[in-house]
mmCIF file of C-alpha atoms in Angstrom:
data_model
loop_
_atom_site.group_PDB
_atom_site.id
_atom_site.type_symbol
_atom_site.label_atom_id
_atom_site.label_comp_id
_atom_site.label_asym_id
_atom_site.label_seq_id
_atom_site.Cartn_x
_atom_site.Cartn_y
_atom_site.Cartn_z
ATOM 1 C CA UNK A 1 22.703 -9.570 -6.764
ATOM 2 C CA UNK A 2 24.857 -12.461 -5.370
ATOM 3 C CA UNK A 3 26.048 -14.804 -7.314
ATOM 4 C CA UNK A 4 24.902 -18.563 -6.926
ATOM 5 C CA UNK A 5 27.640 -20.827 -5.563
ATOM 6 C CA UNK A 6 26.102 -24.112 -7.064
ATOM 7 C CA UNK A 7 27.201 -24.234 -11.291
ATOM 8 C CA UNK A 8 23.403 -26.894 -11.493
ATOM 9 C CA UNK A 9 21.373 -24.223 -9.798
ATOM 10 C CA UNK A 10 22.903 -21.072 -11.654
ATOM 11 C CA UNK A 11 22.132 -23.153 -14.924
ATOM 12 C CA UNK A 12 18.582 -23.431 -14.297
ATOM 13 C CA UNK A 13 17.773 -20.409 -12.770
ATOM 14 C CA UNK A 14 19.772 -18.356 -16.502
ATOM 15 C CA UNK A 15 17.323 -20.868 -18.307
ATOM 16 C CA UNK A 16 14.437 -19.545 -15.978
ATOM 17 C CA UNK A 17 15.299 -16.261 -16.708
ATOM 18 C CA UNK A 18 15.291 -16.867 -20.724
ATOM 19 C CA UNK A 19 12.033 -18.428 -20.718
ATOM 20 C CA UNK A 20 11.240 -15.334 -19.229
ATOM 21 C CA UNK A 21 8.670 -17.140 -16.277
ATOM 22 C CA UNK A 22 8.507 -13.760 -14.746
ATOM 23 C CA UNK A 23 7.311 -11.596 -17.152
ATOM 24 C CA UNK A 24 3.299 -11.474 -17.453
ATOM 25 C CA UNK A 25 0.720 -9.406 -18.411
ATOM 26 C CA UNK A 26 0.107 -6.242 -18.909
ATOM 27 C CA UNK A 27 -2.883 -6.198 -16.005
ATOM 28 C CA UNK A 28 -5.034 -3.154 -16.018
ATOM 29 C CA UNK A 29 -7.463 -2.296 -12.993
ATOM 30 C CA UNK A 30 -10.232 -0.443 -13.433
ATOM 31 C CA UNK A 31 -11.570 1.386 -10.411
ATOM 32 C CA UNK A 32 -14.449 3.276 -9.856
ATOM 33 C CA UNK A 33 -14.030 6.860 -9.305
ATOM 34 C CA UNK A 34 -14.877 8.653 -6.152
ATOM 35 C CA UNK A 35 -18.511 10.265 -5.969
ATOM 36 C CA UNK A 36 -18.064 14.001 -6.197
ATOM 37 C CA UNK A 37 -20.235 16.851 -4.301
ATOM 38 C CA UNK A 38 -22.684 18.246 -5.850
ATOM 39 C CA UNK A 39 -21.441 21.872 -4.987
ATOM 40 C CA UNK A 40 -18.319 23.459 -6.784
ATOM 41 C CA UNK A 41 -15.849 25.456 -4.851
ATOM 42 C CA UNK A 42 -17.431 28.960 -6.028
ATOM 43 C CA UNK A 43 -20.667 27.680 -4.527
ATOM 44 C CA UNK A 44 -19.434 26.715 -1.158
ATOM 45 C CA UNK A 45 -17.865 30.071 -0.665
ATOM 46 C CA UNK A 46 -20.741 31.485 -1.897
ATOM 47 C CA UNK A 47 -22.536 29.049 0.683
ATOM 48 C CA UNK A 48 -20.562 30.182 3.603
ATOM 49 C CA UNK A 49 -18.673 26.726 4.713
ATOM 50 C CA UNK A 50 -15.345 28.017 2.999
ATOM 51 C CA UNK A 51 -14.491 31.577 4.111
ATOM 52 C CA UNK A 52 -14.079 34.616 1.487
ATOM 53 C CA UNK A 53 -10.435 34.905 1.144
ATOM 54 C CA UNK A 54 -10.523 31.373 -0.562
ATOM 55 C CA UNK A 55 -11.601 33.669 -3.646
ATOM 56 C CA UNK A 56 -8.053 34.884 -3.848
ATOM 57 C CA UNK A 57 -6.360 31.609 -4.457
ATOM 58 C CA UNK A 58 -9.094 30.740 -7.387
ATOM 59 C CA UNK A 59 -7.495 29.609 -10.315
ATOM 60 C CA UNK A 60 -5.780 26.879 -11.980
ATOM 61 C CA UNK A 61 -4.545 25.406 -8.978
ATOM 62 C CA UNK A 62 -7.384 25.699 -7.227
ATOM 63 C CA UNK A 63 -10.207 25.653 -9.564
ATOM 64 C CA UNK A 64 -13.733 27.540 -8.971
ATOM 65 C CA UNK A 65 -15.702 25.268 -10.991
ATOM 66 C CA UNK A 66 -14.203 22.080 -9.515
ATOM 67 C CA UNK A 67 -16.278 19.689 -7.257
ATOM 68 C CA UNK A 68 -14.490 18.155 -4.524
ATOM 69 C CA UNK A 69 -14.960 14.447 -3.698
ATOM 70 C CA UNK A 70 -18.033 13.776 -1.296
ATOM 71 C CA UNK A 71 -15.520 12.758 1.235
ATOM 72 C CA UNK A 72 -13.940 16.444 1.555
ATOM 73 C CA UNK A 73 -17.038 17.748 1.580
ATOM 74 C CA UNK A 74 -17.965 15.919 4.677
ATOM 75 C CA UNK A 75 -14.506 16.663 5.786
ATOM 76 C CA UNK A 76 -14.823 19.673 5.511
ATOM 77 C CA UNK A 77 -17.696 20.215 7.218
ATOM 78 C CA UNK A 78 -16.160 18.079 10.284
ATOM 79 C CA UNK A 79 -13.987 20.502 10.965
ATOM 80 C CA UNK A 80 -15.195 23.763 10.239
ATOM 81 C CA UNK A 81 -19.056 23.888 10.261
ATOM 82 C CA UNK A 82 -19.231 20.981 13.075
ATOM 83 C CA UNK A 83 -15.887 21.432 14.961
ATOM 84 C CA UNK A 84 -14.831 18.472 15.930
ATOM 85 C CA UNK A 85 -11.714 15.625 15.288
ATOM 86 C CA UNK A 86 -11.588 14.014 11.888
ATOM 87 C CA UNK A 87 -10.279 10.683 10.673
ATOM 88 C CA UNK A 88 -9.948 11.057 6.848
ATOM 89 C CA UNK A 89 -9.550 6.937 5.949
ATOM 90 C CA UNK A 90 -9.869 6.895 2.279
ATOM 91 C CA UNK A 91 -7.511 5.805 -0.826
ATOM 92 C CA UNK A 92 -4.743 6.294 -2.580
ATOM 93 C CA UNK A 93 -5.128 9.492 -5.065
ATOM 94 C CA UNK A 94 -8.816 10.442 -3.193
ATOM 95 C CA UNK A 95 -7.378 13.536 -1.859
ATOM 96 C CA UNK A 96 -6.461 12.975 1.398
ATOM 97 C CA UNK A 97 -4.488 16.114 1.586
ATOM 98 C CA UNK A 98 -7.163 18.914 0.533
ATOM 99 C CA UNK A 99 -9.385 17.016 3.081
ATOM 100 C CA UNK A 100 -7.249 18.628 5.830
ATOM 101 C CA UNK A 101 -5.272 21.515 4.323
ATOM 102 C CA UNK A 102 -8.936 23.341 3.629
ATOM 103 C CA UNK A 103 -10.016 23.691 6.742
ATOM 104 C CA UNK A 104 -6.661 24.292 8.253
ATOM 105 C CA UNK A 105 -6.193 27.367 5.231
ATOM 106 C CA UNK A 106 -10.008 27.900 5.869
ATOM 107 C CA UNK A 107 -9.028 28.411 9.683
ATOM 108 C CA UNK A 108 -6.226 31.262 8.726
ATOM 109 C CA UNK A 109 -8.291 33.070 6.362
ATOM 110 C CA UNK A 110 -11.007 33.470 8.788
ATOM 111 C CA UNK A 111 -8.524 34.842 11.368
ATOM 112 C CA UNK A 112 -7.130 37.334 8.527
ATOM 113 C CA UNK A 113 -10.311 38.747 8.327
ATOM 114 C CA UNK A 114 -10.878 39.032 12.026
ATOM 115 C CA UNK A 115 -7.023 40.740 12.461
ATOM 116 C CA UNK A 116 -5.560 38.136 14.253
ATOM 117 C CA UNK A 117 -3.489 36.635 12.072
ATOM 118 C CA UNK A 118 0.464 38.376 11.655
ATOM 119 C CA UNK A 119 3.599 37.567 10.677
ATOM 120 C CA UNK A 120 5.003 35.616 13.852
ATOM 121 C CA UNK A 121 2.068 35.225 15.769
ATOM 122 C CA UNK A 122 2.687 31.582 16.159
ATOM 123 C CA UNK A 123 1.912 28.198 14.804
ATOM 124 C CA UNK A 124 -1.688 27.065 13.904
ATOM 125 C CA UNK A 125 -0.810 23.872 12.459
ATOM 126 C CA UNK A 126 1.078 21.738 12.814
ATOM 127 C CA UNK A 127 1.765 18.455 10.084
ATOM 128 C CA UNK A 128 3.349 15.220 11.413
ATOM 129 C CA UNK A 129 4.394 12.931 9.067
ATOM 130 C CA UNK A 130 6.839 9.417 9.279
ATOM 131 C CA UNK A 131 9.268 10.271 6.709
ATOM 132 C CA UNK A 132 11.171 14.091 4.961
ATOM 133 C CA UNK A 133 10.221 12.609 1.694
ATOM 134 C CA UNK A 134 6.030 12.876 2.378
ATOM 135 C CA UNK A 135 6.775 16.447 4.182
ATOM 136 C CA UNK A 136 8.708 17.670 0.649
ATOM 137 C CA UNK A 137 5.603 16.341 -1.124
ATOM 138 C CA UNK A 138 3.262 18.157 1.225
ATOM 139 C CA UNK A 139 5.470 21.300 0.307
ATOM 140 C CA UNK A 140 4.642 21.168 -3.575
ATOM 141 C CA UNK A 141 1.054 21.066 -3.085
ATOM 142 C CA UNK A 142 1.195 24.246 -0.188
ATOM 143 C CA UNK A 143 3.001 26.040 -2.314
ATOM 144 C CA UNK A 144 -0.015 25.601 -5.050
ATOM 145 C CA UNK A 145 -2.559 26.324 -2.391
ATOM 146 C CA UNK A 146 -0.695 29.438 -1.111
ATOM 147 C CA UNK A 147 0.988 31.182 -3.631
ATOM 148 C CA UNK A 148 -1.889 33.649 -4.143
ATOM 149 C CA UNK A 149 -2.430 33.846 -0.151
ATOM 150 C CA UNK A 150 0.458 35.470 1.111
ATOM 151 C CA UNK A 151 0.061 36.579 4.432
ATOM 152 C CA UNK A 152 -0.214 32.323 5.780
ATOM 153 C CA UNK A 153 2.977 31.613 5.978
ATOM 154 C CA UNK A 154 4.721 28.029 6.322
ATOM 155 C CA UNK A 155 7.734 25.984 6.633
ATOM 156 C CA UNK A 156 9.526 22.507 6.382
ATOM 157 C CA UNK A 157 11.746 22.107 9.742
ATOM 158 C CA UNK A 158 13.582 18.550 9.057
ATOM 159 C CA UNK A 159 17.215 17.279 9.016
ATOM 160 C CA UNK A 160 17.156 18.670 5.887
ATOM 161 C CA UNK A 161 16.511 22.294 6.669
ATOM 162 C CA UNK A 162 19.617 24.741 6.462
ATOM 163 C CA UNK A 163 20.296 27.048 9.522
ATOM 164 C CA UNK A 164 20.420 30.201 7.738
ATOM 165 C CA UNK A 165 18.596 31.974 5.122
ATOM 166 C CA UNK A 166 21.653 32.502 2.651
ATOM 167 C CA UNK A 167 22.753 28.353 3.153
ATOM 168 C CA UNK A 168 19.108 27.438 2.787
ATOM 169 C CA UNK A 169 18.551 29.974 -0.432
ATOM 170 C CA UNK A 170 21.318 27.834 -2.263
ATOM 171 C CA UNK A 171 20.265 24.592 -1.056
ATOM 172 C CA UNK A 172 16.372 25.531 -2.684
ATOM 173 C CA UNK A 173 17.758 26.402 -5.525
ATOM 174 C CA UNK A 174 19.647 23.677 -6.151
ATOM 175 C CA UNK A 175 16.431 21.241 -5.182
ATOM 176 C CA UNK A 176 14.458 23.624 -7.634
ATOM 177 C CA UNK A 177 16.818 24.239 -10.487
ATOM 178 C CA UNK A 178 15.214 23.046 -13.176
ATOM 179 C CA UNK A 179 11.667 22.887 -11.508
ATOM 180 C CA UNK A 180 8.679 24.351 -14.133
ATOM 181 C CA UNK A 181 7.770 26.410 -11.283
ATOM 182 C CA UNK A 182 8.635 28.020 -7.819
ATOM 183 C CA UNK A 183 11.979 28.255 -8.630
ATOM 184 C CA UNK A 184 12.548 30.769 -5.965
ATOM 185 C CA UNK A 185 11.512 30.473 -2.198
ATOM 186 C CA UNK A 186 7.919 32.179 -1.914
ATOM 187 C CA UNK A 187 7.457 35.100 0.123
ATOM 188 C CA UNK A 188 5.456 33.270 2.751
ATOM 189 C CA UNK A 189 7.768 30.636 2.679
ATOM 190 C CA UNK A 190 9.962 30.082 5.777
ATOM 191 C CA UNK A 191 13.069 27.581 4.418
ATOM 192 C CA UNK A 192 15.192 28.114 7.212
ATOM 193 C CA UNK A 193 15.945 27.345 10.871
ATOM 194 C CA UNK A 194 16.734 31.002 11.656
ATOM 195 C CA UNK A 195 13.437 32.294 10.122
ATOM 196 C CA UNK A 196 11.771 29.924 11.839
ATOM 197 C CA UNK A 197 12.774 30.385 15.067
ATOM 198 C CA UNK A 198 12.344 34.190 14.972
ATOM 199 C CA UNK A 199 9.355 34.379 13.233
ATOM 200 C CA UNK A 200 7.429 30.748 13.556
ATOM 201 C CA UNK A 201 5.312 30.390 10.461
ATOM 202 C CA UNK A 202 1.373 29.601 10.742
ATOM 203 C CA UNK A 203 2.079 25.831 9.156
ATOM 204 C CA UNK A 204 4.565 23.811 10.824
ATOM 205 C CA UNK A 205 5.688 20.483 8.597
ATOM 206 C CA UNK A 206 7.908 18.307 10.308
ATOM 207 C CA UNK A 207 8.499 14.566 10.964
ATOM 208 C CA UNK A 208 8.205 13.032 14.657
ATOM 209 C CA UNK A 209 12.021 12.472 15.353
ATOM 210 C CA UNK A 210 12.657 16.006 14.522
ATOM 211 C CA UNK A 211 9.688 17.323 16.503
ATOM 212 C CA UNK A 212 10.577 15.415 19.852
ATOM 213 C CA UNK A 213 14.556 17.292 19.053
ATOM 214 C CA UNK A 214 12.881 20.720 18.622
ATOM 215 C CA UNK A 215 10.863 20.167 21.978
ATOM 216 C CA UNK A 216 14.546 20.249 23.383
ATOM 217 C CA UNK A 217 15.688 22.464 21.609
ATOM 218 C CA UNK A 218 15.874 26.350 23.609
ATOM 219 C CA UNK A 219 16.342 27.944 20.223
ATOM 220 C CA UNK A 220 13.342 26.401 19.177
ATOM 221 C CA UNK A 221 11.195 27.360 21.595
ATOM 222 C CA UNK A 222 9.018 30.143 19.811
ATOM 223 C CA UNK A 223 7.600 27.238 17.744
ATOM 224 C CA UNK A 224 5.523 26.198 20.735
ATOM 225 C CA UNK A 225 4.853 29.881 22.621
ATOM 226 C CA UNK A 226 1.409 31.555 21.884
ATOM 227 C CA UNK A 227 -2.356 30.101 22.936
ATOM 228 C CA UNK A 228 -2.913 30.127 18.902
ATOM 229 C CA UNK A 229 -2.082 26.247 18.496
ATOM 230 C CA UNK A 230 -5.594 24.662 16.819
ATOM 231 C CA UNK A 231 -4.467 21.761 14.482
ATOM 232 C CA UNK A 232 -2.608 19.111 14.823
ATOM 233 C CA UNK A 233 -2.532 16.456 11.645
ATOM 234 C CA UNK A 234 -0.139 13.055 11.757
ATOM 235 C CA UNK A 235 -0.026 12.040 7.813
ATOM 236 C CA UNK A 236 -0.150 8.109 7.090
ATOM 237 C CA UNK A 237 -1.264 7.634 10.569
ATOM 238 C CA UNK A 238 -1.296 3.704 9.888
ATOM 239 C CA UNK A 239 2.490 3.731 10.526
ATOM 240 C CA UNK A 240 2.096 4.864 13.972
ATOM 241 C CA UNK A 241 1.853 1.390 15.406
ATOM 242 C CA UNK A 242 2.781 -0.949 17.651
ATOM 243 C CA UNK A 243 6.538 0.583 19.770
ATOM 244 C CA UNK A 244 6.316 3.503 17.231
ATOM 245 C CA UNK A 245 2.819 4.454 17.777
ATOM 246 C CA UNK A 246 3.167 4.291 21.626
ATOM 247 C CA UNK A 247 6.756 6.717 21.460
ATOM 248 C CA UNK A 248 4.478 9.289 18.892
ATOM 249 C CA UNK A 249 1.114 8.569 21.481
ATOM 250 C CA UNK A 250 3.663 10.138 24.041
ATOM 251 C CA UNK A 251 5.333 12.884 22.131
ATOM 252 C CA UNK A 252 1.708 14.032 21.211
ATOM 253 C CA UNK A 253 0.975 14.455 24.829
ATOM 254 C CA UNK A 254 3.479 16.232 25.862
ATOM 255 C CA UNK A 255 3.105 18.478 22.736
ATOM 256 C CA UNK A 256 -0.059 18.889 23.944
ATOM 257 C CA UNK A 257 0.823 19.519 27.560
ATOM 258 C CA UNK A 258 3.136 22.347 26.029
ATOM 259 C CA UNK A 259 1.020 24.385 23.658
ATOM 260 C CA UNK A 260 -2.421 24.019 25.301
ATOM 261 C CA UNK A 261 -1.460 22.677 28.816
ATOM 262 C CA UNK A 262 -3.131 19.308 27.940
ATOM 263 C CA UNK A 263 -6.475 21.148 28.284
ATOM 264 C CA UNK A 264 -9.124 18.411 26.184
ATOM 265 C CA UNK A 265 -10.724 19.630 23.132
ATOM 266 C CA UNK A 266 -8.179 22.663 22.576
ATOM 267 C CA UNK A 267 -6.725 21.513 19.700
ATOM 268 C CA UNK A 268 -8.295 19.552 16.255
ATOM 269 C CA UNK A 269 -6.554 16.558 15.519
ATOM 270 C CA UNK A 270 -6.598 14.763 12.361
ATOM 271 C CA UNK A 271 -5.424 11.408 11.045
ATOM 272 C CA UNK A 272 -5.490 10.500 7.324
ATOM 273 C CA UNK A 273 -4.730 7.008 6.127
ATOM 274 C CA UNK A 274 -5.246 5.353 2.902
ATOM 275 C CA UNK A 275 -5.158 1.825 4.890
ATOM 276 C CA UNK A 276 -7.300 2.401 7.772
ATOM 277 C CA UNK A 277 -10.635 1.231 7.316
ATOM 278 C CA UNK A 278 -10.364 -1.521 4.636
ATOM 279 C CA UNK A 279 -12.422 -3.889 6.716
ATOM 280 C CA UNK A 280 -16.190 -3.197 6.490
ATOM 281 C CA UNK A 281 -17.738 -1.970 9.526
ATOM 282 C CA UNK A 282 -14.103 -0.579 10.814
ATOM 283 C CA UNK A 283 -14.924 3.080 12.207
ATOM 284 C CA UNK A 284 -15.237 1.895 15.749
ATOM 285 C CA UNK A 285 -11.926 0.562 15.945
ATOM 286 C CA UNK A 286 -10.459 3.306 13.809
ATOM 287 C CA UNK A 287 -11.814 5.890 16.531
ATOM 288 C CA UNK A 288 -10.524 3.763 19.265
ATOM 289 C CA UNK A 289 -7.066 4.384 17.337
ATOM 290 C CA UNK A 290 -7.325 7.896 16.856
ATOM 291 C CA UNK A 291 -8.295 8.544 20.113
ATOM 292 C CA UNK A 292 -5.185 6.372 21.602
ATOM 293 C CA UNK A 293 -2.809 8.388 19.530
ATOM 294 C CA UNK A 294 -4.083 11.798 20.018
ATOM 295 C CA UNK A 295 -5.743 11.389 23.520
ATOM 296 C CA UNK A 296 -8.570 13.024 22.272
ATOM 297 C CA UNK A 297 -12.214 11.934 21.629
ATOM 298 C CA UNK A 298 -12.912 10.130 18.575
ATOM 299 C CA UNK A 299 -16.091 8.134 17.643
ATOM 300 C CA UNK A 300 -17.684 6.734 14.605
ATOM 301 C CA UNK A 301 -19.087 9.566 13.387
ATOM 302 C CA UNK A 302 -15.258 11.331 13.062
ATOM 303 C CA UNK A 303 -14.505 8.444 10.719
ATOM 304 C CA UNK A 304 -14.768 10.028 6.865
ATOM 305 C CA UNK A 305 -14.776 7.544 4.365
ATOM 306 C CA UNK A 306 -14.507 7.551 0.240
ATOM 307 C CA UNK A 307 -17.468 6.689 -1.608
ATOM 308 C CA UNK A 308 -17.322 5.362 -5.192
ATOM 309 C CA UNK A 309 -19.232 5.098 -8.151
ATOM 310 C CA UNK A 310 -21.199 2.601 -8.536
ATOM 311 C CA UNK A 311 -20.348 1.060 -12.403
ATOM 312 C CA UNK A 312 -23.134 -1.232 -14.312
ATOM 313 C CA UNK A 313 -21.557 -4.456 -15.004
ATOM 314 C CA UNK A 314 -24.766 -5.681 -17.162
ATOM 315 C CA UNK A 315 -23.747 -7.160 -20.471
ATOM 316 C CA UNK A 316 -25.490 -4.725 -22.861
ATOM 317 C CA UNK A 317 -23.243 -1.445 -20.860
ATOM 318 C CA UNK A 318 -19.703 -3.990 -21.124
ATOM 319 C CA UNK A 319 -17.392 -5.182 -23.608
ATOM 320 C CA UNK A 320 -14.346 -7.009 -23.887
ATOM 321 C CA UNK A 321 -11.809 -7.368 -26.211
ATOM 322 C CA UNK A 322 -8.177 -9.845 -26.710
ATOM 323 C CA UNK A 323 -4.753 -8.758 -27.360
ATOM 324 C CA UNK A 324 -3.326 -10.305 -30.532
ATOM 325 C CA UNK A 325 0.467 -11.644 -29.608
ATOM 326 C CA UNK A 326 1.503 -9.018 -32.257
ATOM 327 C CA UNK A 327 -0.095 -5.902 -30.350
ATOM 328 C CA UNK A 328 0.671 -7.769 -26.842
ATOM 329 C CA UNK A 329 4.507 -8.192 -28.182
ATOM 330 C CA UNK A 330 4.531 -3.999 -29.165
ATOM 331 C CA UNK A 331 3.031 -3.371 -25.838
ATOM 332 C CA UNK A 332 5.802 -4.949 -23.984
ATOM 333 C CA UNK A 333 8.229 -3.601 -26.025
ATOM 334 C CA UNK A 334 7.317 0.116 -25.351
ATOM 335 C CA UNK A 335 6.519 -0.597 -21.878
ATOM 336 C CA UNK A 336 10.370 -1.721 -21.662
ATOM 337 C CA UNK A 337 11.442 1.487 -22.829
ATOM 338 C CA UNK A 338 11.260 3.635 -19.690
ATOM 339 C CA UNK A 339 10.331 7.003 -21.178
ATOM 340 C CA UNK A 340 7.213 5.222 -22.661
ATOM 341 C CA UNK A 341 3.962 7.424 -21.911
ATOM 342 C CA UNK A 342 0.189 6.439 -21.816
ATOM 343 C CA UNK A 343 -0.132 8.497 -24.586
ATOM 344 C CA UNK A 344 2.112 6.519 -26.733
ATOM 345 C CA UNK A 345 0.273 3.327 -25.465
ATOM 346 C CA UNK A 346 -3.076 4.635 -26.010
ATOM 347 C CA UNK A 347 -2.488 5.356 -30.297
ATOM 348 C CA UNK A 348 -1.048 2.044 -30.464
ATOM 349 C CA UNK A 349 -4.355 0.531 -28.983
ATOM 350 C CA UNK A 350 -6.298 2.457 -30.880
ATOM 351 C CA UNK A 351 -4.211 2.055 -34.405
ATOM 352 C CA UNK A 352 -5.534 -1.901 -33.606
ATOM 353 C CA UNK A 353 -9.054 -0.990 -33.174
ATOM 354 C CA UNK A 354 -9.187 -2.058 -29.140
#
């Protein structure tokens, strides 16, 4: 930081900082969890809503017994048993991502079974997001999904990408070196430009400054030949806003114009958000949004919200407790040290009976 010119206010802000005025707490939150569905994933391939091939890709990181939230339920049945444009405007950590990469995979597998899905046979889906670092996390998680599925393929195309497959081999393994896992570029992996352009992979991640370049781009060009074009999903779609929003509103369009010749309700757009909707009684505007930035229909009924539990808050199902300064004063004191887990902080409350 800068240093203060005036000696009287340097003095008092050092003795601010040893009275140590801007240290308080610890504050924990509690908040309710998200209501699950009452189906597991086994059961709603068994069901028919999730297509057979998802049995392939059962396992630990895609569990059979697990229940997905209510809110990918419904979002799931949006978009594959009803069709239509989804909104998914729900919180941080609710999921927002297997909401739409479901019936996106859901989409593929169906089309693997009918024979119409090959290597190169264009780009399904495409993933818009505001910044490279939300694409790389995207990455992690489609690499999870897809590992056991290898005939989908996908790619990152940013700033970051290498041109060809020997420059971007190094460059992954130097981002994966000492990863746990994936070490090595999948098989249905695309990590470079050069793959990309001669064989476009199903799933397209990108951010919206490199997609308006690679709409320039002759090389690039593959990316957007084909009629097989069906998703299209902009990530944190709260950021696309005021100038922004009306720049990406116009890049969609002629994205659109492009892949499906701006033919209306070609193409399944999605917008996820974990802002959108806080106000109560939102989904009207929300839809006016979405359909603004996509210039596609939207109404309330596209609008997928999370649903939490509801917790008791009478006084015989609560309980509180106080820190003692000595506990409060070992707290802080791991909580300083950086490599400090929950773990560690949980046996110390429960070594003082809280």
């Amino acid at each position: 930081a800068l240093p203060i010119k005036y000696g009287t206010l340097m003095e008092d802000f050092r003795d601010a900082l040893n009275e140590e005025q801007f240290v308080k707490g610890p504050y924990l939150e509690a908040t309710p969890p998200f209501v699950h569905c009452v189906y597991t994933y086994t059961q709603l391939i068994e069901q028919g809503l999730l297509a057979d091939g998802w049995k392939k890709a059962l396992g630990p990181d895609f569990p059979a017994d697990r229940k997905p939230y209510l809110h990918q339920f419904r979002a799931f049945e949006q978009v594959i048993k009803r069709d239509r444009n989804l909104i998914v405007a729900t919180g941080t950590g609710s999921g927002k991502t297997e909401a739409f990469l479901v019936p996106i995979i859901d989409h593929l597998l169906r089309q693997k079974q009918d024979n119409t899905l090959t290597p190169g046979s264009g780009v399904r889906a495409l993933l818009l997001y505001p910044m490279n670092a939300l694409a790389n996390d995207q990455l992690k998680r489609l690499r999870e999904l897809l590992h056991k599925l290898p005939d989908i393929t996908f790619g990152r195309y940013t700033g970051d990408t290498r041109n060809t497959c020997n420059a971007a081999k190094t460059y992954y393994r130097q981002e994966h070196g000492n990863a746990t896992r994936f070490r090595e570029p999948l098989q249905n992996e695309l990590i470079s430009r050069e793959q990309m352009h001669e064989t476009p992979p199903h799933i397209l991640l990108t951010n919206y400054a490199m997609l308006e370049y690679l709409m320039l781009r002759p090389q690039a060009s593959p990316l957007f030949e084909g009629d097989q074009w069906r998703f299209i999903v902009a990530d944190e779609a709260h950021t696309y806003d005021g100038a922004r929003g009306i720049e990406v509103a116009m890049l969609l369009r002629r994205l659109k114009d492009r892949v499906v010749s701006s033919e209306p309700d070609r193409l399944r757009c999605i917008a996820t958000s974990a802002t959108l909707g806080t106000e109560e009684g939102s989904s009207d505007k929300i839809a006016k949004f979405a359909t603004e930035l996509f210039s596609e229909c939207f109404d309330e009924g596209d609008v997928v919200e999370g649903e939490r539990k509801h917790l008791s808050t009478s006084a015989s199902q609560t309980s509180s407790c106080s820190l003692s300064p000595e506990l409060l004063e070992q707290i802080t004191d791991r909580v300083a040290q950086h490599d400090t887990d929950y773990e560690t902080l949980a046996q110390l409350a429960f070594s003082h009976d809280v």
